Tab-separated table of C-alpha atoms in Angstrom:
chain	number	residue	atom	x	y	z
A	22	MET	CA	73.106	79.324	-170.390
A	23	ASP	CA	72.399	75.685	-169.565
A	24	PHE	CA	70.055	73.510	-171.614
A	25	GLY	CA	67.643	70.804	-170.542
A	26	LEU	CA	65.486	68.272	-172.349
A	27	VAL	CA	61.924	67.601	-171.140
A	28	LEU	CA	60.138	64.357	-172.061
A	29	GLN	CA	57.036	62.450	-171.120
A	30	THR	CA	57.739	58.951	-169.830
A	31	ASP	CA	55.718	57.166	-172.484
A	32	PRO	CA	56.619	53.510	-172.984
A	33	PRO	CA	58.988	52.102	-173.910
A	34	ALA	CA	61.229	53.544	-171.223
A	35	SER	CA	64.231	52.563	-173.335
A	36	ALA	CA	63.243	55.276	-175.839
A	37	VAL	CA	63.240	57.909	-173.067
A	38	VAL	CA	66.691	56.752	-171.946
A	39	GLY	CA	67.933	56.826	-175.539
A	40	LEU	CA	66.764	60.405	-176.090
A	41	MET	CA	68.388	61.505	-172.839
A	42	ARG	CA	71.676	59.906	-173.884
A	43	ARG	CA	71.403	61.685	-177.219
A	44	ALA	CA	70.763	64.949	-175.397
A	45	GLU	CA	73.882	64.576	-173.254
A	46	ARG	CA	75.990	63.895	-176.350
A	47	ASN	CA	74.615	67.128	-177.816
A	48	GLY	CA	75.548	69.296	-174.857
A	49	PHE	CA	72.352	69.260	-172.779
A	50	ARG	CA	73.117	69.293	-169.048
A	51	TYR	CA	69.656	68.506	-167.621
A	52	GLY	CA	67.158	65.750	-168.311
A	53	TRP	CA	63.608	66.410	-167.119
A	54	THR	CA	60.377	64.417	-167.348
A	55	PHE	CA	56.725	64.965	-166.553
A	56	ASP	CA	55.525	63.289	-163.334
A	57	SER	CA	51.950	62.047	-163.460
A	58	ALA	CA	51.733	58.416	-162.411
A	59	VAL	CA	48.442	57.623	-164.152
A	60	LEU	CA	49.192	59.277	-167.495
A	61	TRP	CA	52.796	58.087	-167.881
A	62	GLN	CA	55.242	55.548	-166.522
A	63	GLU	CA	56.893	56.091	-163.138
A	64	PRO	CA	59.748	58.546	-163.756
A	65	PHE	CA	61.964	57.743	-160.786
A	66	VAL	CA	62.441	54.189	-162.000
A	67	ILE	CA	63.514	55.573	-165.373
A	68	TYR	CA	65.832	58.167	-163.795
A	69	SER	CA	67.936	55.348	-162.393
A	70	ARG	CA	68.431	53.960	-165.882
A	71	ILE	CA	69.164	57.409	-167.357
A	72	LEU	CA	71.779	58.096	-164.690
A	73	GLU	CA	73.376	54.706	-165.258
A	74	HIS	CA	73.739	55.377	-168.982
A	75	THR	CA	74.933	59.004	-168.808
A	76	ASP	CA	77.966	60.622	-167.220
A	77	ARG	CA	77.052	64.216	-166.426
A	78	LEU	CA	73.309	64.682	-166.920
A	79	THR	CA	71.315	66.006	-163.954
A	80	VAL	CA	67.798	64.547	-163.864
A	81	GLY	CA	64.521	65.380	-162.177
A	82	PRO	CA	60.765	65.881	-162.544
A	83	MET	CA	59.169	68.895	-164.191
A	84	VAL	CA	57.322	68.773	-161.915
A	85	THR	CA	56.445	66.532	-158.979
A	86	ASN	CA	54.076	67.649	-156.213
A	87	PRO	CA	53.579	67.213	-152.447
A	88	GLY	CA	50.466	65.068	-152.754
A	89	THR	CA	51.093	61.898	-154.763
A	90	ARG	CA	54.031	60.702	-152.642
A	91	THR	CA	54.720	61.207	-148.953
A	92	TRP	CA	57.528	63.671	-148.443
A	93	GLU	CA	59.934	61.237	-146.810
A	94	VAL	CA	59.483	58.835	-149.742
A	95	THR	CA	60.221	61.619	-152.240
A	96	ALA	CA	63.317	62.686	-150.295
A	97	SER	CA	64.575	59.135	-149.861
A	98	THR	CA	64.131	58.419	-153.565
A	99	PHE	CA	66.213	61.434	-154.549
A	100	ALA	CA	68.802	60.649	-151.875
A	101	THR	CA	69.094	57.064	-153.104
A	102	LEU	CA	69.699	58.170	-156.683
A	103	ASN	CA	72.298	60.668	-155.465
A	104	ASP	CA	74.048	58.022	-153.376
A	105	MET	CA	74.158	55.655	-156.365
A	106	TYR	CA	75.236	58.126	-159.048
A	107	GLY	CA	76.578	61.225	-157.300
A	108	ASN	CA	74.531	64.327	-156.639
A	109	ARG	CA	72.965	64.456	-160.101
A	110	THR	CA	69.301	65.119	-159.303
A	111	VAL	CA	67.115	68.200	-159.033
A	112	CYS	CA	63.591	68.344	-157.632
A	113	GLY	CA	61.185	70.359	-159.727
A	114	ILE	CA	57.961	70.765	-157.753
A	115	GLY	CA	54.591	72.506	-158.018
A	116	ARG	CA	51.036	72.319	-156.707
A	117	GLY	CA	50.197	69.338	-158.905
A	118	ASP	CA	47.982	69.744	-161.951
A	119	SER	CA	47.558	66.568	-163.992
A	120	ALA	CA	48.914	64.214	-161.316
A	121	MET	CA	46.340	65.328	-158.750
A	122	ARG	CA	43.346	66.064	-160.986
A	123	VAL	CA	43.546	62.805	-162.925
A	124	ALA	CA	43.331	61.007	-159.564
A	125	GLY	CA	40.286	63.063	-158.572
A	126	ARG	CA	42.100	65.352	-156.127
A	127	ARG	CA	42.593	69.090	-156.032
A	128	PRO	CA	46.068	70.579	-156.471
A	129	ASN	CA	47.920	71.215	-153.237
A	130	THR	CA	47.714	74.535	-151.443
A	131	LEU	CA	50.664	76.890	-151.590
A	132	ALA	CA	51.071	76.548	-147.828
A	133	ARG	CA	51.493	72.794	-148.163
A	134	LEU	CA	53.832	73.244	-151.113
A	135	GLY	CA	56.029	75.674	-149.199
A	136	GLU	CA	56.308	73.299	-146.259
A	137	ALA	CA	57.106	70.390	-148.573
A	138	ILE	CA	59.940	72.291	-150.273
A	139	ASP	CA	61.754	72.717	-146.949
A	140	VAL	CA	61.066	69.189	-145.696
A	141	ILE	CA	62.058	67.354	-148.887
A	142	ARG	CA	65.274	69.354	-149.242
A	143	ASP	CA	66.225	68.882	-145.578
A	144	LEU	CA	65.563	65.140	-145.559
A	145	ALA	CA	67.330	64.517	-148.877
A	146	GLU	CA	70.380	66.412	-147.620
A	147	GLY	CA	70.490	64.482	-144.334
A	148	ARG	CA	68.942	67.007	-141.949
A	149	GLU	CA	66.080	66.415	-139.562
A	150	ALA	CA	62.640	67.671	-140.563
A	151	VAL	CA	59.134	67.470	-139.143
A	152	VAL	CA	56.688	65.341	-141.139
A	153	ASP	CA	53.083	65.354	-139.916
A	154	GLY	CA	54.256	66.491	-136.481
A	155	GLN	CA	56.928	63.781	-136.232
A	156	PRO	CA	60.672	64.559	-136.329
A	157	VAL	CA	62.250	62.475	-139.102
A	158	GLN	CA	65.821	62.085	-140.333
A	159	ILE	CA	67.244	59.736	-142.961
A	160	PRO	CA	70.329	58.326	-141.185
A	161	TRP	CA	72.245	56.985	-144.159
A	162	VAL	CA	72.437	60.225	-146.179
A	163	LYS	CA	76.038	61.469	-146.462
A	164	ASP	CA	76.948	64.665	-148.310
A	165	GLY	CA	73.569	64.735	-150.054
A	166	ARG	CA	72.525	67.704	-152.146
A	167	LEU	CA	69.095	68.377	-153.620
A	168	PRO	CA	68.244	71.724	-155.237
A	169	VAL	CA	64.465	72.268	-155.208
A	170	TRP	CA	63.060	74.352	-158.075
A	171	MET	CA	59.448	75.521	-157.999
A	172	ALA	CA	57.087	76.011	-160.945
A	173	ALA	CA	54.826	79.061	-160.691
A	174	TYR	CA	52.678	81.542	-162.632
A	175	GLY	CA	50.484	83.514	-160.204
A	176	PRO	CA	51.609	86.279	-157.825
A	177	LYS	CA	51.414	84.245	-154.603
A	178	ALA	CA	53.201	81.284	-156.154
A	179	LEU	CA	55.906	83.542	-157.603
A	180	ALA	CA	56.409	85.049	-154.153
A	181	LEU	CA	56.734	81.582	-152.606
A	182	ALA	CA	59.312	80.577	-155.202
A	183	GLY	CA	61.361	83.634	-154.328
A	184	GLN	CA	61.062	82.988	-150.609
A	185	LYS	CA	61.940	79.292	-150.548
A	186	ALA	CA	63.026	77.683	-153.816
A	187	ASP	CA	66.548	77.214	-155.156
A	188	GLY	CA	65.224	77.697	-158.665
A	189	PHE	CA	62.156	79.021	-160.488
A	190	ILE	CA	60.592	77.110	-163.389
A	191	LEU	CA	58.552	79.192	-165.835
A	192	GLN	CA	56.696	77.138	-168.404
A	193	LEU	CA	56.563	79.588	-171.307
A	194	ALA	CA	59.151	81.530	-173.309
A	195	ASP	CA	57.462	84.899	-173.842
A	196	PRO	CA	60.075	87.597	-173.073
A	197	PHE	CA	57.557	90.117	-171.683
A	198	LEU	CA	56.049	87.635	-169.247
A	199	THR	CA	59.447	86.173	-168.417
A	200	GLU	CA	60.778	89.588	-167.410
A	201	TRP	CA	57.688	90.295	-165.283
A	202	MET	CA	57.841	86.962	-163.485
A	203	ILE	CA	61.597	86.966	-162.887
A	204	LYS	CA	61.230	90.378	-161.261
A	205	ALA	CA	58.436	89.097	-159.017
A	206	VAL	CA	60.525	86.104	-157.906
A	207	ARG	CA	63.671	88.128	-157.297
A	208	ASP	CA	61.796	90.863	-155.425
A	209	ALA	CA	60.293	88.210	-153.149
A	210	ALA	CA	63.705	86.662	-152.579
A	211	SER	CA	65.163	90.037	-151.664
A	212	ASP	CA	62.248	90.811	-149.321
A	213	ALA	CA	62.879	87.459	-147.613
A	214	GLY	CA	66.513	88.353	-146.987
A	215	ARG	CA	67.865	86.078	-149.713
A	216	ASP	CA	70.279	86.894	-152.496
A	217	PRO	CA	67.895	87.273	-155.479
A	218	ASP	CA	70.622	86.178	-157.889
A	219	SER	CA	70.922	82.867	-156.024
A	220	VAL	CA	67.583	81.703	-157.471
A	221	THR	CA	68.236	79.800	-160.705
A	222	ILE	CA	65.831	80.802	-163.490
A	223	CYS	CA	64.655	78.039	-165.824
A	224	VAL	CA	62.374	78.718	-168.799
A	225	ALA	CA	60.732	75.610	-170.277
A	226	ALA	CA	58.844	75.589	-173.582
A	227	PRO	CA	58.491	73.596	-176.807
A	228	ALA	CA	61.148	74.137	-179.464
A	229	TYR	CA	60.818	73.112	-183.095
A	230	VAL	CA	63.628	73.852	-185.543
A	231	GLY	CA	62.679	74.257	-189.227
A	232	ASP	CA	61.400	76.590	-191.895
A	233	ASP	CA	57.781	75.342	-192.039
A	234	LEU	CA	56.196	77.571	-189.405
A	235	ASP	CA	52.656	76.328	-190.005
A	236	HIS	CA	53.707	72.758	-189.295
A	237	ALA	CA	55.781	73.785	-186.280
A	238	ARG	CA	52.838	75.681	-184.815
A	239	GLU	CA	50.521	72.702	-185.158
A	240	GLN	CA	53.106	70.469	-183.495
A	241	CYS	CA	53.404	72.848	-180.527
A	242	ARG	CA	49.897	74.305	-180.176
A	243	TRP	CA	49.194	71.853	-177.349
A	244	PHE	CA	51.466	73.963	-175.142
A	245	GLY	CA	49.140	76.966	-175.269
A	246	GLY	CA	46.359	74.681	-174.071
A	247	MET	CA	48.464	73.358	-171.207
A	248	VAL	CA	49.463	76.848	-170.091
A	249	GLY	CA	45.863	77.987	-170.514
A	250	ASN	CA	44.756	75.323	-168.074
A	251	HIS	CA	46.980	76.895	-165.402
A	252	VAL	CA	45.914	80.403	-166.399
A	253	ALA	CA	42.252	79.440	-165.983
A	254	ASP	CA	43.001	78.696	-162.333
A	255	LEU	CA	44.560	82.149	-161.934
A	256	VAL	CA	41.568	83.861	-163.538
A	257	ALA	CA	39.211	81.933	-161.252
A	258	ARG	CA	41.260	83.005	-158.237
A	259	TYR	CA	42.141	86.617	-159.054
A	260	GLY	CA	39.735	87.676	-161.813
A	261	GLU	CA	40.562	88.465	-165.431
A	262	HIS	CA	41.217	92.188	-164.871
A	263	SER	CA	42.613	92.157	-161.341
A	264	GLY	CA	45.949	93.687	-162.306
A	265	LEU	CA	47.679	90.924	-160.338
A	266	VAL	CA	48.191	88.779	-163.435
A	267	PRO	CA	49.229	90.378	-166.758
A	268	GLU	CA	46.487	90.452	-169.376
A	269	ALA	CA	49.142	89.317	-171.847
A	270	LEU	CA	48.846	85.977	-170.065
A	271	THR	CA	45.100	85.834	-169.429
A	272	ALA	CA	43.412	87.354	-172.486
A	273	TYR	CA	43.843	84.435	-174.857
A	274	ILE	CA	41.850	81.914	-172.775
A	275	ALA	CA	38.495	83.641	-173.373
A	276	GLY	CA	37.560	80.964	-175.913
A	277	ARG	CA	38.677	78.041	-173.774
A	278	SER	CA	35.876	75.543	-173.065
A	279	GLY	CA	37.530	72.726	-171.117
A	280	TYR	CA	40.475	70.378	-170.863
A	281	ASP	CA	40.863	66.625	-171.235
A	282	TYR	CA	43.975	65.308	-169.471
A	283	SER	CA	44.108	62.231	-171.682
A	284	HIS	CA	45.634	64.572	-174.314
A	285	HIS	CA	47.827	66.480	-171.845
A	286	GLY	CA	51.069	67.686	-173.388
A	287	ARG	CA	50.463	65.941	-176.708
A	288	THR	CA	50.472	67.093	-180.311
A	289	GLY	CA	46.979	67.080	-181.764
A	290	ASN	CA	45.307	67.902	-178.444
A	291	PRO	CA	41.691	68.740	-179.453
A	292	ASP	CA	41.338	71.159	-176.521
A	293	THR	CA	43.693	73.722	-178.078
A	294	ALA	CA	41.586	75.116	-180.929
A	295	PHE	CA	41.229	78.353	-178.936
A	296	VAL	CA	45.016	78.942	-178.964
A	297	PRO	CA	45.923	81.502	-181.674
A	298	ASP	CA	49.124	81.431	-183.706
A	299	GLU	CA	50.331	84.543	-181.880
A	300	ILE	CA	50.358	82.690	-178.548
A	301	VAL	CA	52.165	79.698	-180.015
A	302	ASP	CA	54.810	82.011	-181.456
A	303	ARG	CA	55.206	83.933	-178.197
A	304	PHE	CA	55.243	80.969	-175.832
A	305	CYS	CA	57.407	78.612	-177.932
A	306	LEU	CA	60.617	78.694	-179.968
A	307	LEU	CA	59.903	78.049	-183.636
A	308	GLY	CA	61.626	78.553	-186.979
A	309	PRO	CA	65.198	78.205	-188.195
A	310	ALA	CA	68.091	77.923	-185.755
A	311	GLU	CA	68.846	81.634	-186.061
A	312	ALA	CA	65.395	82.516	-184.682
A	313	HIS	CA	65.947	80.262	-181.671
A	314	ILE	CA	69.356	81.800	-181.014
A	315	GLU	CA	67.967	85.340	-181.195
A	316	LYS	CA	65.137	84.636	-178.746
A	317	LEU	CA	67.372	82.684	-176.372
A	318	ARG	CA	69.890	85.538	-176.286
A	319	HIS	CA	67.044	87.866	-175.309
A	320	LEU	CA	65.924	85.486	-172.554
A	321	LYS	CA	69.507	85.171	-171.330
A	322	GLU	CA	69.745	88.966	-171.089
A	323	LEU	CA	66.601	88.909	-168.923
A	324	GLY	CA	68.323	86.578	-166.467
A	325	VAL	CA	67.353	83.106	-167.687
A	326	ASP	CA	69.956	80.526	-166.622
A	327	GLN	CA	68.509	77.466	-168.351
A	328	PHE	CA	66.261	76.784	-171.310
A	329	ALA	CA	64.526	73.412	-171.082
A	330	VAL	CA	63.204	72.098	-174.408
A	331	TYR	CA	59.776	70.478	-174.297
A	332	ASN	CA	60.330	67.779	-176.902
A	333	MET	CA	56.813	66.464	-177.565
A	334	HIS	CA	56.359	66.538	-181.336
A	335	ASP	CA	57.306	64.669	-184.501
A	336	ALA	CA	60.952	65.815	-184.650
A	337	LYS	CA	62.447	64.757	-181.324
A	338	GLU	CA	65.817	63.538	-182.591
A	339	ALA	CA	66.166	66.342	-185.141
A	340	THR	CA	65.484	68.990	-182.488
A	341	ILE	CA	68.072	67.548	-180.110
A	342	ASP	CA	70.644	67.380	-182.900
A	343	ALA	CA	69.912	70.906	-184.181
A	344	TYR	CA	70.308	72.293	-180.693
A	345	GLY	CA	73.543	70.385	-180.247
A	346	SER	CA	75.102	71.432	-183.554
A	347	GLU	CA	73.948	75.049	-183.879
A	348	ILE	CA	72.022	76.509	-180.959
A	349	ILE	CA	73.746	75.359	-177.768
A	350	PRO	CA	77.234	76.318	-179.067
A	351	ALA	CA	75.945	79.810	-179.902
A	352	LEU	CA	74.682	80.333	-176.348
A	353	THR	CA	77.500	78.653	-174.433
A	354	GLY	CA	80.565	79.431	-176.514
């Protein structure tokens, strides 16, 4: 199992770079950041600095979207980083939640997302693609490689990930839901004539190592609110009891009243009072190192290839170090 670190690009950027360097020293192989240009600093500028100050780390957004940058700009940015530092980038992509809504736009359609996945990958790897009806090719790309991983929750998005994406990003660590969603992605890949095992599975969720569970829950409760914001879209689209989305995912948002993106992904988010302890425990990894190892082994058995640690709480350095000294060796040794 690989491990990734996920950060928000809060200033100063030097702190983000420092945490990524610490992560690499502790055995993490991927460095991810949020991508929402209004809420945080521009990640692609910071990726260049991270790549310069690490040797092996693969970096990318968790996740970008097809709407805030034109597709040829996104592809060229990745291709430039790869040309400068070797092929050490990955494109996590989704419909666009905070990045689009904060700017007053709706998230992209799945049709647009599916088209963007193909175009961005082709352009970044040097092939011709059609952008807005115009054939485009980046002439200077040589031996480029850009895996494109898609974030998804709902049935149509899971199907699209299986049909087109090189990897699937699931932003929660509940084993029941993970098993259900991996099956949906792999079935879609098989139906599309792809090798279902070729789709990399990445689970991303907060992790907090320590014995004080009450404190850990309060530090990570924001995540249930963030996931609930996506789930609310699914309920609006499919209905709460449609059978298309597991009730294990939808039931807990009944008390949700709204969402303020100014607190997005942050400890102390006031829009998470509806999130019960049970959801925090199911969606996150909390407790002593042994509890993390046990849950990660279960996820690995379900087919998870990477666990990406959302590191937005008051123990960033301690979490990285605990994973490096105890947890990563147990899952990779």
